[in-house]
Every structure is written in C-alpha cells, then in structure tokens.
Coordinates of C-alpha atoms and ligand atoms in Angstrom, one line a residue:
M88 CA 4.0 21.8 -4.2
K89 CA 3.6 18.3 -2.8
R90 CA 4.7 15.3 -5.0
L91 CA 2.4 12.3 -5.5
D92 CA 4.5 10.1 -3.2
Q93 CA 4.2 12.7 -0.4
V94 CA 0.4 12.8 -0.7
L95 CA 0.1 9.0 -0.8
A96 CA 2.3 8.8 2.3
S97 CA 0.1 11.4 4.1
E98 CA -3.0 9.2 3.2
G99 CA -1.3 6.3 5.0
V100 CA -1.0 4.3 1.7
P101 CA 1.2 1.2 2.3
A102 CA 4.6 1.2 0.6
E103 CA 3.7 -1.8 -1.6
L104 CA 0.6 0.0 -2.9
E105 CA 2.6 3.2 -3.4
L106 CA 5.0 1.3 -5.6
V107 CA 2.2 -0.1 -7.7
I108 CA 0.7 3.4 -8.2
D109 CA 4.2 4.7 -9.0
H110 CA 4.7 2.1 -11.7
V111 CA 1.3 3.0 -13.2
M112 CA 2.6 6.6 -13.3
I113 CA 5.9 5.6 -14.9
A114 CA 3.9 4.0 -17.8
C115 CA 1.6 7.0 -18.0
K116 CA 4.5 9.5 -18.2
D117 CA 5.8 7.4 -21.1
I118 CA 2.4 7.4 -22.7
A119 CA 2.1 11.2 -22.3
Y120 CA 5.5 11.6 -24.0
K121 CA 4.6 9.3 -26.9
L122 CA 1.2 11.0 -27.4
G123 CA 3.1 14.3 -27.6
Q124 CA 5.3 12.9 -30.3
G125 CA 2.2 11.7 -32.4
E126 CA 3.0 11.6 -36.1
L127 CA 6.7 12.3 -35.4
A128 CA 7.0 8.9 -33.8
G129 CA 4.9 7.3 -36.6
I130 CA 2.6 5.8 -33.9
L131 CA -0.8 7.1 -34.9
G132 CA -3.4 5.2 -36.9
A133 CA -4.9 1.7 -36.5
T134 CA -3.5 -1.8 -36.5
E135 CA -4.9 -4.7 -38.4
D136 CA -6.1 -6.3 -35.1
E137 CA -9.3 -6.3 -33.2
N138 CA -9.6 -6.6 -29.4
I139 CA -12.0 -8.8 -27.6
Q140 CA -14.5 -5.9 -27.5
G141 CA -14.7 -6.1 -31.3
E142 CA -12.9 -2.8 -31.7
T143 CA -10.0 -2.2 -34.2
Q144 CA -7.0 -1.5 -32.0
K145 CA -5.1 1.8 -32.6
M146 CA -1.3 1.5 -32.5
L147 CA -1.4 3.6 -29.3
D148 CA -3.9 1.3 -27.7
V149 CA -1.4 -1.5 -28.1
I150 CA 1.7 0.6 -27.1
S151 CA 0.0 2.0 -24.0
N152 CA -1.3 -1.5 -23.0
D153 CA 2.2 -3.0 -23.4
L154 CA 3.8 -0.3 -21.3
L155 CA 1.4 -0.8 -18.4
K156 CA 1.3 -4.6 -18.7
D157 CA 5.1 -5.0 -18.8
I158 CA 5.9 -2.7 -15.8
L159 CA 3.0 -4.0 -13.6
C160 CA 3.6 -7.8 -14.3
D161 CA 7.2 -7.2 -13.2
N162 CA 6.1 -5.5 -10.0
P163 CA 6.7 -7.7 -6.9
Y164 CA 3.4 -6.6 -5.4
V165 CA 1.1 -7.2 -8.4
K166 CA -0.6 -10.6 -8.6
G167 CA -2.1 -10.0 -12.0
V168 CA -3.6 -7.4 -14.4
G169 CA -6.7 -7.1 -16.5
S170 CA -6.9 -4.8 -19.5
E171 CA -9.4 -3.7 -22.1
E172 CA -6.8 -4.7 -24.7
E173 CA -6.1 -8.2 -23.3
D174 CA -8.5 -11.1 -23.9
Y175 CA -7.7 -12.7 -20.5
T176 CA -6.2 -11.5 -17.2
I177 CA -2.4 -11.9 -17.0
A178 CA -0.5 -13.3 -14.1
G179 CA 2.2 -11.2 -12.3
N180 CA 3.8 -12.3 -9.0
P181 CA 2.0 -15.2 -7.4
N182 CA 2.6 -13.7 -4.0
G183 CA 1.4 -10.2 -5.1
K184 CA -0.9 -8.3 -2.9
Y185 CA -2.7 -6.3 -5.6
L186 CA -4.7 -6.7 -8.8
V187 CA -4.7 -3.9 -11.3
T188 CA -7.3 -3.4 -14.1
F189 CA -6.8 -0.7 -16.7
D190 CA -8.1 1.0 -19.8
P191 CA -4.7 1.9 -21.3
L192 CA -6.0 4.4 -23.8
D193 CA -9.6 5.7 -23.2
G194 CA -11.3 7.6 -26.0
S195 CA -8.9 6.2 -28.6
S196 CA -11.2 7.2 -31.5
N197 CA -9.9 10.7 -30.7
I198 CA -6.2 9.9 -31.1
D199 CA -6.0 10.4 -34.9
V200 CA -7.7 13.8 -34.6
N201 CA -5.5 15.1 -31.8
L202 CA -8.3 15.3 -29.2
S203 CA -8.2 14.3 -25.5
V204 CA -7.5 10.7 -24.5
G205 CA -6.7 9.2 -21.1
T206 CA -5.7 6.2 -19.1
I207 CA -8.0 4.7 -16.4
F208 CA -6.8 2.4 -13.6
S209 CA -8.3 0.5 -10.7
I210 CA -6.6 -1.4 -7.9
L211 CA -8.0 -4.3 -5.9
E212 CA -6.5 -6.4 -3.1
A213 CA -5.8 -9.9 -4.2
P214 CA -7.6 -12.5 -2.1
A215 CA -5.1 -14.6 -0.1
D216 CA -6.0 -17.8 -1.9
D217 CA -3.8 -19.9 -4.2
R218 CA -5.4 -18.9 -7.5
T219 CA -3.0 -17.1 -9.9
G220 CA -3.5 -13.7 -11.4
D221 CA -4.3 -15.3 -14.8
D222 CA -7.5 -16.7 -13.2
Q223 CA -9.9 -13.9 -13.8
G224 CA -12.0 -15.2 -10.8
V225 CA -9.7 -13.3 -8.3
F226 CA -10.6 -10.1 -10.1
L227 CA -14.4 -10.5 -9.8
Q228 CA -14.9 -8.2 -6.9
T229 CA -17.4 -5.3 -6.7
G230 CA -16.2 -1.7 -7.1
R231 CA -16.7 -1.2 -3.3
K232 CA -13.5 -3.4 -2.9
Q233 CA -11.2 -1.0 -4.8
V234 CA -8.3 0.4 -2.7
A235 CA -7.4 3.0 -5.3
A236 CA -8.7 4.4 -8.6
G237 CA -7.6 7.1 -10.9
Y238 CA -7.1 8.4 -14.4
V239 CA -4.5 10.4 -16.4
L240 CA -6.0 12.9 -18.8
Y241 CA -3.6 13.7 -21.7
G242 CA -4.9 17.1 -22.6
P243 CA -3.1 20.5 -22.9
S244 CA -1.5 19.5 -19.6
A245 CA -1.2 15.9 -18.4
L246 CA -3.4 15.6 -15.2
L247 CA -3.6 12.7 -12.7
V248 CA -6.9 12.5 -10.7
M249 CA -7.0 9.8 -8.1
T250 CA -8.4 8.6 -4.8
T251 CA -7.3 6.0 -2.2
G252 CA -10.7 6.4 -0.4
K253 CA -9.8 9.6 1.4
G254 CA -11.1 12.2 -1.1
V255 CA -10.0 13.1 -4.7
N256 CA -6.8 14.9 -5.5
L257 CA -5.6 16.5 -8.8
F258 CA -2.0 16.4 -9.8
T259 CA -0.3 18.1 -12.8
L260 CA 2.7 16.6 -14.6
D261 CA 5.6 19.0 -14.2
R262 CA 7.4 18.1 -17.4
N263 CA 10.6 19.8 -16.2
V264 CA 11.1 17.3 -13.4
G265 CA 8.9 14.5 -14.6
E266 CA 6.8 14.4 -11.4
F267 CA 3.0 14.7 -10.8
V268 CA 2.6 17.5 -8.3
L269 CA -0.5 18.3 -6.2
T270 CA -2.5 21.2 -7.8
K271 CA -5.9 20.7 -6.2
S272 CA -7.0 18.7 -3.2
G273 CA -10.4 17.5 -2.0
I274 CA -12.3 18.0 -5.3
Q275 CA -16.1 18.2 -4.8
I276 CA -18.5 17.9 -7.7
P277 CA -21.3 20.6 -7.7
E278 CA -24.5 18.8 -6.5
D279 CA -26.7 20.3 -9.3
T280 CA -26.1 20.8 -13.0
A281 CA -27.7 21.8 -16.3
E282 CA -25.2 20.1 -18.6
F283 CA -25.6 16.6 -19.8
A284 CA -23.2 14.4 -21.9
I285 CA -24.7 11.5 -24.0
N286 CA -24.2 10.3 -27.6
M287 CA -27.5 11.5 -29.0
S288 CA -27.1 9.4 -32.2
N289 CA -27.9 6.3 -30.1
Q290 CA -31.3 7.6 -29.0
R291 CA -33.4 4.9 -30.8
F292 CA -31.5 2.2 -28.9
W293 CA -32.2 3.5 -25.4
E294 CA -34.8 2.4 -22.9
P295 CA -37.9 4.6 -22.9
E296 CA -37.0 5.9 -19.4
M297 CA -33.7 7.3 -20.7
K298 CA -35.4 8.8 -23.8
Q299 CA -38.0 10.4 -21.6
Y300 CA -35.3 12.1 -19.4
I301 CA -33.4 13.5 -22.4
D302 CA -36.7 14.6 -24.0
D303 CA -37.5 16.5 -20.8
C304 CA -34.0 18.1 -20.7
L305 CA -34.6 19.3 -24.3
L306 CA -37.9 20.9 -23.3
G307 CA -35.8 23.4 -21.2
E308 CA -37.5 25.9 -18.9
E309 CA -41.0 25.0 -20.0
G310 CA -40.4 21.3 -19.4
P311 CA -40.9 19.3 -16.2
L312 CA -37.2 19.7 -15.3
G313 CA -37.7 23.5 -15.4
K314 CA -34.3 24.6 -16.7
R315 CA -32.3 25.1 -19.9
Y316 CA -29.8 22.3 -20.4
N317 CA -26.5 22.5 -22.3
M318 CA -24.9 19.4 -23.9
R319 CA -21.3 18.2 -24.3
W320 CA -19.9 15.0 -25.9
V321 CA -16.2 14.5 -26.2
A322 CA -16.2 10.7 -26.9
S323 CA -13.6 10.2 -24.2
M324 CA -15.0 9.2 -20.8
V325 CA -11.9 10.5 -19.0
A326 CA -12.4 14.0 -20.5
E327 CA -16.2 14.0 -19.7
V328 CA -15.6 12.8 -16.1
H329 CA -12.9 15.4 -15.6
R330 CA -15.2 18.2 -16.8
I331 CA -17.8 17.0 -14.4
L332 CA -15.3 16.9 -11.5
I333 CA -14.4 20.5 -12.2
R334 CA -17.8 22.1 -13.1
G335 CA -20.5 19.5 -12.5
G336 CA -22.6 17.7 -15.1
I337 CA -24.1 14.3 -15.8
F338 CA -22.5 11.7 -18.2
M339 CA -24.6 8.8 -19.5
Y340 CA -23.7 5.8 -21.7
P341 CA -27.0 3.9 -21.0
Y342 CA -28.5 0.5 -21.7
D343 CA -28.4 -0.1 -25.5
K344 CA -30.6 -2.7 -27.1
R345 CA -27.9 -3.3 -29.8
D346 CA -25.6 -4.9 -27.2
P347 CA -26.2 -8.6 -26.4
S348 CA -25.7 -7.9 -22.7
K349 CA -28.0 -4.8 -23.2
A350 CA -25.5 -3.0 -20.9
G351 CA -24.2 -0.5 -23.5
K352 CA -20.6 0.2 -24.4
L353 CA -18.6 0.9 -21.2
R354 CA -16.8 -1.8 -19.2
L355 CA -17.4 -2.3 -15.5
M356 CA -13.9 -3.3 -14.3
Y357 CA -11.7 -0.6 -15.9
E358 CA -14.1 2.2 -16.8
G359 CA -17.3 2.0 -14.6
N360 CA -15.8 1.1 -11.3
P361 CA -12.7 3.3 -11.2
M362 CA -14.7 6.3 -12.4
S363 CA -17.5 5.6 -9.9
M364 CA -15.0 5.5 -7.0
I365 CA -13.6 8.9 -8.0
V366 CA -17.1 10.4 -8.6
E367 CA -18.5 9.1 -5.2
Q368 CA -15.4 10.2 -3.4
A369 CA -15.9 13.7 -4.9
G370 CA -19.5 13.8 -3.6
G371 CA -21.2 12.8 -6.8
A372 CA -23.2 9.6 -7.6
S373 CA -22.8 6.8 -10.1
S374 CA -25.6 4.4 -11.1
T375 CA -26.6 2.0 -13.8
G376 CA -29.9 3.9 -13.6
R377 CA -31.3 1.2 -11.3
M378 CA -28.4 0.5 -8.8
D379 CA -25.1 1.9 -7.7
I380 CA -22.4 0.8 -10.2
M381 CA -20.0 -0.1 -7.4
D382 CA -22.5 -2.6 -6.1
V383 CA -22.7 -4.6 -9.4
Q384 CA -21.2 -8.1 -9.0
P385 CA -18.9 -8.7 -12.0
K386 CA -19.2 -12.1 -13.8
G387 CA -16.3 -11.5 -16.2
I388 CA -13.3 -9.1 -16.6
H389 CA -15.0 -7.4 -19.7
D390 CA -18.5 -7.1 -18.3
R391 CA -20.3 -4.0 -19.6
V392 CA -22.4 -1.7 -17.5
P393 CA -24.9 1.1 -18.2
V394 CA -23.4 4.4 -16.8
V395 CA -25.2 7.4 -15.3
L396 CA -22.7 9.5 -13.2
G397 CA -22.0 13.0 -12.0
S398 CA -23.8 15.7 -10.0
K399 CA -25.7 13.7 -7.3
N400 CA -29.0 15.6 -7.5
E401 CA -29.1 15.1 -11.3
V402 CA -28.2 11.4 -11.1
A403 CA -31.1 11.0 -8.5
K404 CA -33.5 12.5 -11.1
V405 CA -32.4 10.0 -13.8
V406 CA -32.8 7.1 -11.2
A407 CA -36.3 8.4 -10.4
Y408 CA -37.2 8.2 -14.1
H409 CA -36.1 4.5 -14.1
K410 CA -38.4 3.9 -11.0
S411 CA -41.5 5.5 -12.4
Ligands
AHG1939 P1 -12.2 3.3 -25.4 O1 -11.6 4.3 -26.4 O2 -11.3 2.9 -24.2 O3 -12.7 2.1 -26.1 O4 -13.4 4.0 -24.7 C1 -14.2 4.8 -25.5 C2 -15.5 5.0 -24.7 C3 -15.5 6.2 -23.8 O5 -14.3 6.7 -23.6 C4 -16.4 7.2 -24.5 O6 -17.2 7.9 -23.5 C5 -17.2 6.3 -25.4 O7 -16.5 5.2 -25.7 C6 -17.6 7.0 -26.7 O8 -18.4 6.2 -27.3 P2 -19.0 6.6 -28.8 O9 -17.8 6.6 -29.7 O10 -20.0 5.6 -29.1 O11 -19.5 8.0 -28.7
MN1940 MN1 -11.5 0.6 -26.9
MN1941 MN1 -12.4 3.5 -22.5
MN1942 MN1 -9.5 2.0 -24.3

C-alpha cells in the first residue's frame, strides 16, 4: 500500500508543501493517540476558557490546537497559521511559502461522550508581499486559492481524506508503523441522495426557503421531491462529510437568524472552504444556498458561512429553492 508521501510525490506536490502536510500529520497522529487515551490521560472535559467563537473550550480543543500551532509555526515553509481556537492569526517564518488554517478538533461536543471528532486543515500560498503571518490580511483569499485541504476523522480507525486538486484520496492510519497508507483513491460522491443531515432543533431560525426544502423532504414520496428521505445528524462536520463522501447525502448548517452575521455556525476559512474543496474534487457541490462557498470573499479569519454541501443534484435542488 502506498504511503502518503509517495502519493503526494506522484501528484507533483512540491517538497516544501509535502513537509507542511507531513507536519500536520505528525500533530494529527499525536491527537489520535491522545484521543485513544481519553480518561486515562485525564484530558477529557472542559476548560474554564471561552474561544473567540463564544464556545467553552474543551481540554482537547486546546491540546490539539497547541500541537498543530507549535509544529507548524516552527516549519520553515509556514508563514503563519489561523485556528478556530486562536483569536488572531499567528506568524511562523516570515519567508514561508504557505499559510495553514485549521479546526484542531471538530465536533468537540462529542468528545466527552466518546463519539467521532476530527481535525480539518486548509493550505493557501502566502502572497509574496512583506506582510507577516500575524497579519490576517494575507489569509483573506477565497477557497478557490487553496492548494490543499483535508481532514482526519478519529473514528474506529483514524482516516485521512485529502486533496491537492487532483482528486480525493483516503488514507488509513496503520498504527503498527505510524503511517497513513492509501486505502481508497479517486473518491466520487454519488450524484443523487435521499439522506439529509441538519440540526432540526434550529428550524425556527432558518430562512423560509430552507424550511420549505426540509418540509418537502419530510412529505416523502407524496411530496414534490417524490422520494422518502432518511436523516442523520452526528454533530461533527467531519463525520457527516465523510459519510457523504462514501455513500452520498446532503449536509446543511444554514443561515440562522440568531447569529449576528446571519451566516449560521460554521466558519469559512477552516470548515467551509476545506470541506468544499474536498467535496467539489469528489464530484459533489458546496454552496451557501445562493453561491459556491469557495467563491465567498473572506473579510476576517473567523467569518461564518451558511453551508449546503454533498451530492451535486441534491445541492442543486436546495439552490433552486433559494432562487424561487
Ligand atoms: P467545532 O466542534 O469545531 O466547534 O464544530 C462543531 C460544528 C460542526 O462540527 C458540527 O456540524 C456542528 O458544529 C454541530 O452543531 P450543533 O451542535 O449546533 O448541532
Ligand atoms: Mn468549536
Ligand atoms: Mn468545527
Ligand atoms: Mn473545533
């Protein structure tokens, strides 16, 4: 079985970028080990601190964040990093070629109940200007500019799914040798689905168009969508996206009138964009409901974005509801 470095070399990934990805993997392998220790390592539970999102940080949010931040800010090719758990972007090497944004632990409300969590990462090229990596301005590029994106899903097995723009590959962590090995290449999302993922308890906060689409799904065969829909909600975007990559589906965290930016809960730079690059590279679609997520121009490192992603024909239906 091919190792990750062999696959990246075969995709023509420059050695500097390969080293950045390798350092993300070193951190993720350590996160996987610590997650496996759980209570034995006394690292479950919450801290007393709140992140800039207004969420109480779990101990593993902070531990995972520090592992990624420390190794990447010490990488000669990383100009700076942005993280869900850091208020501002952090400078790495002023001459670094790459910028990395990450969600160190996605789905962290699952951690204390031993359910799936993940790490999401996105890599951009640093503009050749003299600004440093702690000036978030250098990060504010659309998702189309990403040179690589991926996630690690810490489930029964630890899986890496990533793309460098040449399709989507799946790697499984071989714990005996501590390497991610290629176990599926060229993943393609089924174009149609009858399975939606949304947090139904937020229904009263959605726009009418989203409410109408879900109401029509629930009408099943007799409704305008003409088929019986199933529902899933894992409360971990990485787990939802992985299920969709493997068997199709549509995942939505839509516009939410509670949020001041009205854009819902998910963050563009380290959730929306990396997952959109993966989904589009796997033949799926990813929209705010009104435009492709990867065309959204970020104004800040923690911008939120409404998310509708998955099987392309189902995403097209939801977009059509927003046009009507
Ligand atoms: P994070 O744990 O990184 O803050 O992200 C959690 C996100 C996403 O993973 C998941 O789809 C969504 O929050 C779940 O939201 P609810 O808890 O509102 O269902
Ligand atoms: Mn969080
Ligand atoms: Mn997240
Ligand atoms: Mn997170």
